[in-house]
Each structure stands twice: as structure tokens, then as C-alpha cells.
Amino acid sequence: MTGRLAAPVQLAVPFRQFIVKVHGRCNLACTYCYLYEGPDSTWRTRPRRASEDILDRTADRIAEHARTHELAEISLVLHGGEPLLAGTGTLARFTDRVRVRVPDHCAVRPVVQTNATLLTEPRLAALAAAGIRVGVSLDGGTAAHNTRRVDHAGRPSWPAAVRGTRLLAERFPEAYGGILTVVDPTLDPVRTYDSLVELRPPTLDLLLPHGNWSAPPHHLGRYGEWLSAVFDRWWDTGRREAHVRLFEACLALLLGQDAGIEALGLAPFDSVVVETDGTIEQTDALKSAYDGAARTGLDVHRHSFDDALRHPAVADRQAGAAALAGQCRSCPLLRVCGGGHYAHRYRAGHGFRNPSVYCADLQHFIRHVADRLAAVTGKGAP
């Protein structure tokens, strides 16, 4: 959504996660990438990497926001593209700038999100020394799971990615942030989960592919069953092999607690992106909807992050149930589902005030988890 700033309003929830694009290109050319292969083309006109001036100004803006809202901690996500293309020195210096400039009471939790192909022992040592955790993006824990993750010459990325991930797990476990995996319902769910667990991630993020009503994902209707099968494998094991954020969030919401993830619940949106040219945007997932969907018209030189909070699209995402379709507001699963991921609600000509394109899948998954939980607690599922 683009346009003028909204009229002054009382600010709601401040940003607590700052996603900074330190490098705007990737060394891979994954065939399904919504960022570089999707409808949004804004990346083409941006610098390949963020300049020192942009990073310096971004650090100032983050510190300003933390000070204004007396934040106790922030999440600093070093992103791309492939952020390691910027060099570990750049990542460490920028992280140090943010740490030095935020108030003393504000803890900075930095993480770099990488495809793992560039991870080497010296790079991991540098990241660990800088207190930067490493999150890895993989489609699964075997070569067969990652056939669509290729480099620009069409060569498989798996040998380098698994080598880097295993090095991280074995030599630098304190810096291991976890693995992010996009769900592929054509793959065996339990085998996929088991293959990922073998890489020893402390945390596993299972994400639904970014699609919407105008560009629906393939195999729609199979995702709920896939997630339910993995949940059963995770739930029934005698020990927690990994924290699966989607599962733990669903359980927390069913128990009446809060869960701070974008995929479920009604918690206000609190993430913001700074691109390599210093523009302030909403999260990349919106770029799967249409060209320019994440734009705000703001940048770190002329605007604060409070200006971004006033943007009408951000305000809408912080409005909770009031911003949802009537069908969602009347649903008994409202508090748990929360309408699903914002990007998945888009329909051309109708905007984002629709149920998630994954509505049936989410209902299947949530009710399955609720039934498993009810069997333990004795309380009926919603």
C-alpha cells in the first residue's frame, strides 16, 4: 500500500523487530522465490548492498525508536538477499553500532538469516564473537528436499548448505538460531521433519508458502493435513527435539495465552523493514501480492519509525479483529487463527480484508491441535 501518511493517530504497538537488508541480492536462484521471481520488481532498482551511511542512519533510527518507547529488548534481523554477501565485518560493525546507541536498558538480539552456503568456520567464528545468532533457510534435511534451491547456473546448493549447517550445529551450537522451512505438501511430512531434526536446530519455523486468492498456492487443501501429521510426530515424541514455533504458538493461543507470530493470533504487527537504499517498508511477504505492496513512501533519512507506525497499512495491521473480514470475526477460531498471515488474505480488487487463502487448512490444523490438547486437559476444543 502506498500513499500519504495518515492523519496523526495515537501510536499503538511500537516496532520490536527491525529487519535490515544489508545486501539486496542472493547467490541462489531458487525457482519458487517470491521475492525475486514474484510480482514485485522494486529490488531491481535498489543498490546491491546497503552503504555505511544507510546503516549508520538506520542504527540511529532504531536507537531513537527504542528510546522513545523505552523498549526492554529488540530483535535485529540481518537479512537480504543473502546477507553474508555483505561480509561478516559489516554485519558485526552494524550490530555493534545498534548496541552502542540504544539505551543501556535495551537488549539487542541479533540474528542473520542465511541460506548457509557461505558459512565457513572463520565466518561462523566472527559471527559468534559478535554475538550474532545464525538462522538457516532450508526446504528439508536432504538433497532431495532442496532440488529447487539452485544457484544462478542451475547447480544444486545442497552440498554447501548442509556443510555449513552441520558446521554450525557441531562447532558453534551457541550461535545456532534454528531452521526456517517452507512447507511443501508433496513431501512426506514426517520424513521431512525427521530430516530437519537430524540437523539439530534449536528452533524450527514451518512457514506456509506465500500465496493469495489471486495467486493461490499449489496443492491448496493439503497443508492442514501435512502440518497435523508433523504435529503428531512432534507431540508424541518423548522429548522436545526442537521448538516448533507454529505448534507452540497454536497451543499457547488455545490455552488463552499470547503468541507473537505473524501466522496466527491477533497480536499487533511489530516488524519493519529497512531496504538497502534506506527506504522503510512493510515485511517482504506483502511483495507476493502485487508490485509495490510493501511500500510506505518513507526512508530513514527523512522519517522516524514512529512515522511508519502512522502509515495506514501498518495501522490496519495493528487493528486486530477490527481489520478482519466479517467471516473471520464471526469464526469460533478467531482468537487462535487471527485471520492467518496478512499477505495470504489478498485478493486483487478487494485488498486484504478477506479470509486467508489457507482458511480451510488453518481450520483443519487448529482443530487437530485442539483435539490433541483436549485429550490431555479434558477441556473441549473450540
Short mmCIF file of C-alpha atoms in Angstrom, two decimals:
data_model
loop_
_atom_site.label_atom_id
_atom_site.label_comp_id
_atom_site.label_asym_id
_atom_site.label_seq_id
_atom_site.Cartn_x
_atom_site.Cartn_y
_atom_site.Cartn_z
CA MET A 1 0.00 0.00 0.00
CA THR A 2 1.40 3.41 -0.91
CA GLY A 3 0.34 6.98 -0.45
CA ARG A 4 0.46 9.86 2.04
CA LEU A 5 0.91 9.46 5.74
CA ALA A 6 -2.31 9.09 7.66
CA ALA A 7 -3.56 11.86 9.91
CA PRO A 8 -1.91 11.82 13.35
CA VAL A 9 -3.21 8.98 15.48
CA GLN A 10 -2.30 7.59 18.85
CA LEU A 11 0.52 5.16 18.26
CA ALA A 12 -0.28 1.58 19.14
CA VAL A 13 2.41 -1.05 19.49
CA PRO A 14 5.97 0.04 18.71
CA PHE A 15 8.19 -1.94 16.39
CA ARG A 16 10.29 -4.53 18.18
CA GLN A 17 11.72 -6.40 15.20
CA PHE A 18 13.91 -4.48 12.75
CA ILE A 19 14.69 -6.37 9.53
CA VAL A 20 17.63 -4.70 7.84
CA LYS A 21 18.56 -5.59 4.27
CA VAL A 22 22.34 -5.45 4.39
CA HIS A 23 22.58 -6.97 0.91
CA GLY A 24 19.91 -6.87 -1.79
CA ARG A 25 20.98 -9.78 -3.96
CA CYS A 26 21.24 -13.54 -3.48
CA ASN A 27 23.82 -16.08 -4.59
CA LEU A 28 20.99 -18.57 -5.20
CA ALA A 29 18.15 -18.52 -7.72
CA CYS A 30 15.51 -20.66 -6.03
CA THR A 31 12.83 -21.38 -8.60
CA TYR A 32 9.95 -20.54 -6.26
CA CYS A 33 11.38 -17.36 -4.67
CA TYR A 34 8.53 -14.87 -4.26
CA LEU A 35 10.99 -12.01 -3.69
CA TYR A 36 12.97 -12.25 -6.93
CA GLU A 37 10.58 -14.29 -9.07
CA GLY A 38 7.28 -12.81 -7.84
CA PRO A 39 5.21 -9.80 -8.92
CA ASP A 40 7.29 -7.19 -7.08
CA SER A 41 10.22 -5.72 -9.00
CA THR A 42 11.33 -2.96 -6.62
CA TRP A 43 14.55 -4.85 -5.81
CA ARG A 44 15.85 -4.25 -9.34
CA THR A 45 16.32 -0.51 -8.83
CA ARG A 46 17.90 -0.71 -5.37
CA PRO A 47 21.61 -0.84 -4.52
CA ARG A 48 23.14 -4.29 -4.26
CA ARG A 49 24.23 -3.57 -0.71
CA ALA A 50 23.45 -1.05 2.00
CA SER A 51 26.04 1.72 2.27
CA GLU A 52 27.79 2.61 5.52
CA ASP A 53 25.77 5.83 5.56
CA ILE A 54 22.47 3.94 5.30
CA LEU A 55 23.49 1.50 8.03
CA ASP A 56 24.65 4.35 10.26
CA ARG A 57 21.37 6.23 9.84
CA THR A 58 19.39 3.03 10.40
CA ALA A 59 21.21 2.41 13.68
CA ASP A 60 20.27 5.95 14.76
CA ARG A 61 16.62 5.40 13.88
CA ILE A 62 16.46 2.08 15.72
CA ALA A 63 18.02 3.66 18.81
CA GLU A 64 15.59 6.57 18.58
CA HIS A 65 12.62 4.19 18.49
CA ALA A 66 13.95 2.11 21.40
CA ARG A 67 14.49 5.27 23.45
CA THR A 68 11.11 6.82 22.62
CA HIS A 69 9.20 3.69 23.61
CA GLU A 70 11.52 2.55 26.41
CA LEU A 71 11.90 -0.86 24.81
CA ALA A 72 13.46 -3.54 27.02
CA GLU A 73 14.70 -5.51 24.00
CA ILE A 74 14.63 -5.54 20.23
CA SER A 75 15.18 -8.16 17.56
CA LEU A 76 17.68 -7.16 14.88
CA VAL A 77 17.38 -9.36 11.77
CA LEU A 78 20.24 -9.05 9.28
CA HIS A 79 18.63 -10.00 6.01
CA GLY A 80 18.84 -10.00 2.23
CA GLY A 81 19.09 -11.39 -0.38
CA GLU A 82 21.93 -13.31 1.14
CA PRO A 83 23.28 -11.13 3.97
CA LEU A 84 26.64 -12.91 4.16
CA LEU A 85 27.47 -11.36 0.78
CA ALA A 86 27.91 -8.11 2.73
CA GLY A 87 30.71 -9.70 4.77
CA THR A 88 30.79 -10.65 8.44
CA GLY A 89 32.72 -7.47 9.23
CA THR A 90 29.85 -5.33 8.00
CA LEU A 91 27.34 -7.37 10.00
CA ALA A 92 29.41 -7.15 13.18
CA ARG A 93 30.05 -3.40 12.86
CA PHE A 94 26.41 -2.60 12.24
CA THR A 95 25.30 -4.76 15.16
CA ASP A 96 27.81 -3.00 17.42
CA ARG A 97 26.51 0.39 16.31
CA VAL A 98 22.98 -0.55 17.27
CA ARG A 99 24.09 -1.96 20.63
CA VAL A 100 26.07 1.17 21.48
CA ARG A 101 23.31 3.58 20.50
CA VAL A 102 20.22 2.00 22.08
CA PRO A 103 19.61 2.82 25.75
CA ASP A 104 21.53 0.79 28.31
CA HIS A 105 18.37 -1.00 29.44
CA CYS A 106 17.56 -2.25 25.90
CA ALA A 107 18.92 -5.67 24.93
CA VAL A 108 19.68 -6.25 21.24
CA ARG A 109 19.01 -9.78 19.91
CA PRO A 110 20.74 -10.01 16.52
CA VAL A 111 20.32 -12.86 14.04
CA VAL A 112 21.45 -13.30 10.46
CA GLN A 113 19.14 -15.27 8.16
CA THR A 114 21.19 -17.17 5.59
CA ASN A 115 20.92 -19.97 3.05
CA ALA A 116 24.02 -21.46 4.74
CA THR A 117 26.01 -21.93 1.51
CA LEU A 118 28.59 -19.30 2.53
CA LEU A 119 29.06 -20.50 6.11
CA THR A 120 32.67 -21.33 6.89
CA GLU A 121 34.50 -21.75 10.18
CA PRO A 122 36.10 -18.26 10.07
CA ARG A 123 32.77 -16.62 9.23
CA LEU A 124 30.94 -18.50 11.95
CA ALA A 125 33.66 -17.65 14.45
CA ALA A 126 33.30 -13.96 13.55
CA LEU A 127 29.52 -14.06 13.89
CA ALA A 128 29.71 -15.91 17.21
CA ALA A 129 32.28 -13.44 18.53
CA ALA A 130 29.91 -10.60 17.60
CA GLY A 131 27.04 -12.30 19.44
CA ILE A 132 25.06 -12.78 16.21
CA ARG A 133 22.94 -15.91 16.02
CA VAL A 134 22.56 -17.72 12.70
CA GLY A 135 19.23 -18.78 11.23
CA VAL A 136 19.28 -21.12 8.24
CA SER A 137 16.73 -21.42 5.42
CA LEU A 138 16.30 -24.96 4.03
CA ASP A 139 13.45 -26.86 2.41
CA GLY A 140 14.32 -30.05 4.29
CA GLY A 141 17.24 -32.02 5.61
CA THR A 142 18.19 -33.96 2.48
CA ALA A 143 19.35 -33.17 -1.05
CA ALA A 144 16.03 -34.42 -2.44
CA HIS A 145 14.15 -31.81 -0.39
CA ASN A 146 16.20 -28.95 -1.83
CA THR A 147 16.13 -29.57 -5.56
CA ARG A 148 14.55 -26.17 -6.23
CA ARG A 149 17.29 -24.32 -4.31
CA VAL A 150 19.89 -23.83 -7.05
CA ASP A 151 22.48 -21.19 -7.87
CA HIS A 152 22.35 -18.87 -10.87
CA ALA A 153 23.98 -21.53 -13.06
CA GLY A 154 21.33 -24.09 -12.05
CA ARG A 155 23.71 -26.07 -9.82
CA PRO A 156 22.39 -27.58 -6.57
CA SER A 157 23.05 -25.60 -3.40
CA TRP A 158 22.57 -28.55 -1.05
CA PRO A 159 26.20 -29.71 -0.67
CA ALA A 160 27.35 -26.28 0.50
CA ALA A 161 24.20 -25.63 2.55
CA VAL A 162 24.34 -28.88 4.51
CA ARG A 163 28.09 -28.49 5.05
CA GLY A 164 27.54 -25.02 6.51
CA THR A 165 24.57 -26.10 8.64
CA ARG A 166 26.41 -29.07 10.11
CA LEU A 167 29.43 -26.92 10.87
CA LEU A 168 27.14 -24.50 12.68
CA ALA A 169 25.48 -27.27 14.70
CA GLU A 170 28.71 -29.05 15.61
CA ARG A 171 31.19 -26.23 16.17
CA PHE A 172 29.05 -23.20 17.09
CA PRO A 173 25.86 -24.50 18.75
CA GLU A 174 25.61 -21.38 20.92
CA ALA A 175 25.16 -19.32 17.73
CA TYR A 176 22.62 -21.67 16.11
CA GLY A 177 19.33 -19.81 15.80
CA GLY A 178 17.36 -22.54 14.03
CA ILE A 179 15.98 -23.54 10.64
CA LEU A 180 13.25 -21.93 8.57
CA THR A 181 11.39 -24.26 6.20
CA VAL A 182 8.63 -23.51 3.72
CA VAL A 183 6.07 -26.33 3.75
CA ASP A 184 5.88 -28.50 0.63
CA PRO A 185 2.84 -30.81 0.92
CA THR A 186 4.18 -33.07 -1.83
CA LEU A 187 6.95 -34.21 0.51
CA ASP A 188 6.37 -36.79 3.23
CA PRO A 189 5.68 -34.71 6.37
CA VAL A 190 7.26 -36.98 8.97
CA ARG A 191 10.34 -37.73 6.88
CA THR A 192 10.79 -34.03 6.19
CA TYR A 193 10.55 -33.22 9.90
CA ASP A 194 12.91 -36.04 10.88
CA SER A 195 15.46 -34.93 8.30
CA LEU A 196 15.44 -31.41 9.70
CA VAL A 197 15.74 -32.58 13.30
CA GLU A 198 18.86 -34.51 12.34
CA LEU A 199 20.50 -31.13 11.69
CA ARG A 200 19.89 -30.33 15.38
CA PRO A 201 18.12 -26.96 15.11
CA PRO A 202 17.09 -25.50 18.48
CA THR A 203 14.08 -23.92 16.78
CA LEU A 204 12.15 -24.88 13.65
CA ASP A 205 9.90 -22.48 11.75
CA LEU A 206 7.38 -24.11 9.42
CA LEU A 207 6.01 -21.49 7.04
CA LEU A 208 3.18 -21.73 4.54
CA PRO A 209 4.19 -20.63 1.02
CA HIS A 210 3.20 -17.07 0.28
CA GLY A 211 0.10 -17.13 -1.88
CA ASN A 212 -3.24 -15.37 -2.01
CA TRP A 213 -6.69 -15.54 -3.61
CA SER A 214 -5.40 -14.06 -6.88
CA ALA A 215 -2.31 -16.29 -6.95
CA PRO A 216 -3.30 -19.36 -4.93
CA PRO A 217 -0.58 -21.75 -3.79
CA HIS A 218 -0.27 -25.15 -5.40
CA HIS A 219 -1.89 -28.11 -3.61
CA LEU A 220 -4.23 -25.90 -1.59
CA GLY A 221 -6.17 -28.06 0.87
CA ARG A 222 -3.27 -30.38 1.71
CA TYR A 223 -1.35 -28.11 4.07
CA GLY A 224 -3.57 -28.68 7.10
CA GLU A 225 -3.13 -32.43 6.92
CA TRP A 226 0.64 -32.04 6.41
CA LEU A 227 1.03 -29.80 9.45
CA SER A 228 -1.19 -32.07 11.54
CA ALA A 229 0.96 -35.10 10.69
CA VAL A 230 4.12 -33.26 11.71
CA PHE A 231 2.42 -32.01 14.88
CA ASP A 232 1.57 -35.58 15.87
CA ARG A 233 5.18 -36.65 15.31
CA TRP A 234 6.40 -33.69 17.42
CA TRP A 235 3.72 -34.08 20.11
CA ASP A 236 4.07 -37.82 20.55
CA THR A 237 7.83 -37.97 20.95
CA GLY A 238 9.16 -38.45 24.46
CA ARG A 239 11.25 -35.27 24.35
CA ARG A 240 11.25 -31.92 22.58
CA GLU A 241 13.76 -32.32 19.78
CA ALA A 242 13.19 -28.72 18.68
CA HIS A 243 10.92 -25.82 19.45
CA VAL A 244 8.45 -25.60 16.56
CA ARG A 245 7.16 -22.06 16.78
CA LEU A 246 3.93 -22.64 14.87
CA PHE A 247 2.96 -25.55 17.12
CA GLU A 248 3.89 -23.82 20.37
CA ALA A 249 2.06 -20.67 19.30
CA CYS A 250 -1.09 -22.63 18.44
CA LEU A 251 -1.02 -24.40 21.80
CA ALA A 252 -0.47 -21.14 23.66
CA LEU A 253 -3.38 -19.46 21.89
CA LEU A 254 -5.67 -22.42 22.57
CA LEU A 255 -4.75 -22.08 26.25
CA GLY A 256 -5.67 -18.40 26.24
CA GLN A 257 -2.11 -17.10 26.17
CA ASP A 258 -0.42 -14.77 23.72
CA ALA A 259 1.79 -15.83 20.83
CA GLY A 260 3.90 -13.37 18.92
CA ILE A 261 3.97 -14.85 15.43
CA GLU A 262 2.56 -13.40 12.23
CA ALA A 263 0.89 -16.62 11.08
CA LEU A 264 -1.57 -16.99 13.97
CA GLY A 265 -3.34 -14.93 16.61
CA LEU A 266 -4.37 -11.31 16.93
CA ALA A 267 -1.17 -9.87 18.37
CA PRO A 268 -0.38 -6.49 16.77
CA PHE A 269 2.13 -6.47 13.95
CA ASP A 270 5.51 -5.19 15.22
CA SER A 271 8.07 -5.76 12.41
CA VAL A 272 9.52 -3.24 9.99
CA VAL A 273 12.00 -3.49 7.11
CA VAL A 274 14.81 -1.18 6.01
CA GLU A 275 15.87 -1.77 2.41
CA THR A 276 19.40 -1.33 1.02
CA ASP A 277 18.58 2.23 -0.12
CA GLY A 278 17.23 3.19 3.31
CA THR A 279 13.55 3.01 2.41
CA ILE A 280 11.27 1.85 5.21
CA GLU A 281 8.87 -0.88 4.16
CA GLN A 282 6.48 -3.45 5.49
CA THR A 283 7.63 -7.06 5.57
CA ASP A 284 8.65 -8.83 2.36
CA ALA A 285 5.71 -11.25 2.43
CA LEU A 286 3.49 -8.48 1.05
CA LYS A 287 5.61 -8.47 -2.12
CA SER A 288 3.94 -11.74 -3.06
CA ALA A 289 0.66 -9.82 -3.52
CA TYR A 290 1.50 -7.15 -6.09
CA ASP A 291 4.28 -4.83 -7.21
CA GLY A 292 4.95 -2.20 -4.55
CA ALA A 293 2.66 -3.73 -1.93
CA ALA A 294 5.23 -3.24 0.85
CA ARG A 295 5.93 0.42 0.07
CA THR A 296 5.33 3.14 2.63
CA GLY A 297 6.97 6.12 0.91
CA LEU A 298 9.26 6.58 3.93
CA ASP A 299 13.02 6.41 4.43
CA VAL A 300 15.45 6.50 7.35
CA HIS A 301 16.90 9.89 6.35
CA ARG A 302 13.64 11.83 6.45
CA HIS A 303 11.34 9.72 8.64
CA SER A 304 11.28 8.01 12.01
CA PHE A 305 9.88 4.59 12.71
CA ASP A 306 7.03 6.36 14.51
CA ASP A 307 6.14 7.82 11.10
CA ALA A 308 5.93 4.23 9.83
CA LEU A 309 3.61 3.32 12.71
CA ARG A 310 1.25 6.05 11.48
CA HIS A 311 1.14 4.64 7.95
CA PRO A 312 -2.44 3.49 7.19
CA ALA A 313 -1.37 -0.01 6.15
CA VAL A 314 0.63 -0.53 9.35
CA ALA A 315 -2.22 0.88 11.44
CA ASP A 316 -4.58 -1.56 9.74
CA ARG A 317 -2.31 -4.47 10.62
CA GLN A 318 -2.32 -3.35 14.26
CA ALA A 319 -6.11 -3.07 14.44
CA GLY A 320 -6.66 -6.72 15.41
CA ALA A 321 -10.06 -8.23 14.72
CA ALA A 322 -11.45 -4.89 13.55
CA ALA A 323 -9.36 -5.19 10.36
CA LEU A 324 -10.60 -8.69 9.51
CA ALA A 325 -13.35 -9.84 7.18
CA GLY A 326 -16.77 -10.41 8.73
CA GLN A 327 -16.43 -14.14 8.13
CA CYS A 328 -13.30 -14.16 10.29
CA ARG A 329 -14.79 -12.02 13.06
CA SER A 330 -17.69 -14.45 13.47
CA CYS A 331 -15.49 -17.58 13.41
CA PRO A 332 -15.12 -19.54 16.69
CA LEU A 333 -11.40 -19.94 15.92
CA LEU A 334 -10.86 -16.17 15.61
CA ARG A 335 -8.57 -15.71 18.62
CA VAL A 336 -6.34 -18.60 17.57
CA CYS A 337 -6.30 -18.15 13.80
CA GLY A 338 -6.39 -14.37 13.78
CA GLY A 339 -7.26 -14.44 10.09
CA GLY A 340 -3.95 -16.09 9.22
CA HIS A 341 -0.99 -14.30 7.68
CA TYR A 342 -1.89 -10.85 6.37
CA ALA A 343 -0.28 -11.44 2.95
CA HIS A 344 -2.37 -14.57 2.41
CA ARG A 345 -5.64 -12.59 2.59
CA TYR A 346 -5.07 -10.52 -0.54
CA ARG A 347 -7.49 -10.60 -3.46
CA ALA A 348 -6.98 -8.26 -6.44
CA GLY A 349 -9.62 -5.56 -6.42
CA HIS A 350 -10.65 -6.34 -2.83
CA GLY A 351 -7.47 -5.70 -0.86
CA PHE A 352 -6.59 -7.65 2.28
CA ARG A 353 -9.93 -7.73 4.09
CA ASN A 354 -10.61 -11.36 3.22
CA PRO A 355 -10.12 -14.68 4.99
CA SER A 356 -6.75 -16.33 4.43
CA VAL A 357 -6.45 -18.35 1.23
CA TYR A 358 -5.40 -21.09 3.68
CA CYS A 359 -8.62 -20.77 5.72
CA ALA A 360 -9.66 -24.43 5.36
CA ASP A 361 -6.11 -25.65 6.01
CA LEU A 362 -5.77 -23.49 9.11
CA GLN A 363 -9.10 -24.69 10.47
CA HIS A 364 -8.06 -28.31 9.93
CA PHE A 365 -4.72 -27.79 11.68
CA ILE A 366 -6.05 -25.75 14.60
CA ARG A 367 -8.90 -28.16 15.30
CA HIS A 368 -6.49 -31.09 15.16
CA VAL A 369 -4.18 -29.45 17.70
CA ALA A 370 -7.18 -28.53 19.84
CA ASP A 371 -8.38 -32.13 19.86
CA ARG A 372 -4.94 -33.40 20.89
CA LEU A 373 -4.78 -30.79 23.63
CA ALA A 374 -8.33 -31.58 24.82
CA ALA A 375 -7.37 -35.22 25.22
CA VAL A 376 -4.78 -34.13 27.78
CA THR A 377 -6.57 -31.27 29.54
CA GLY A 378 -10.10 -32.66 29.41
CA LYS A 379 -11.36 -29.36 28.01
CA GLY A 380 -13.35 -29.40 24.79
CA ALA A 381 -11.85 -28.00 21.61
CA PRO A 382 -13.32 -24.74 20.22
#
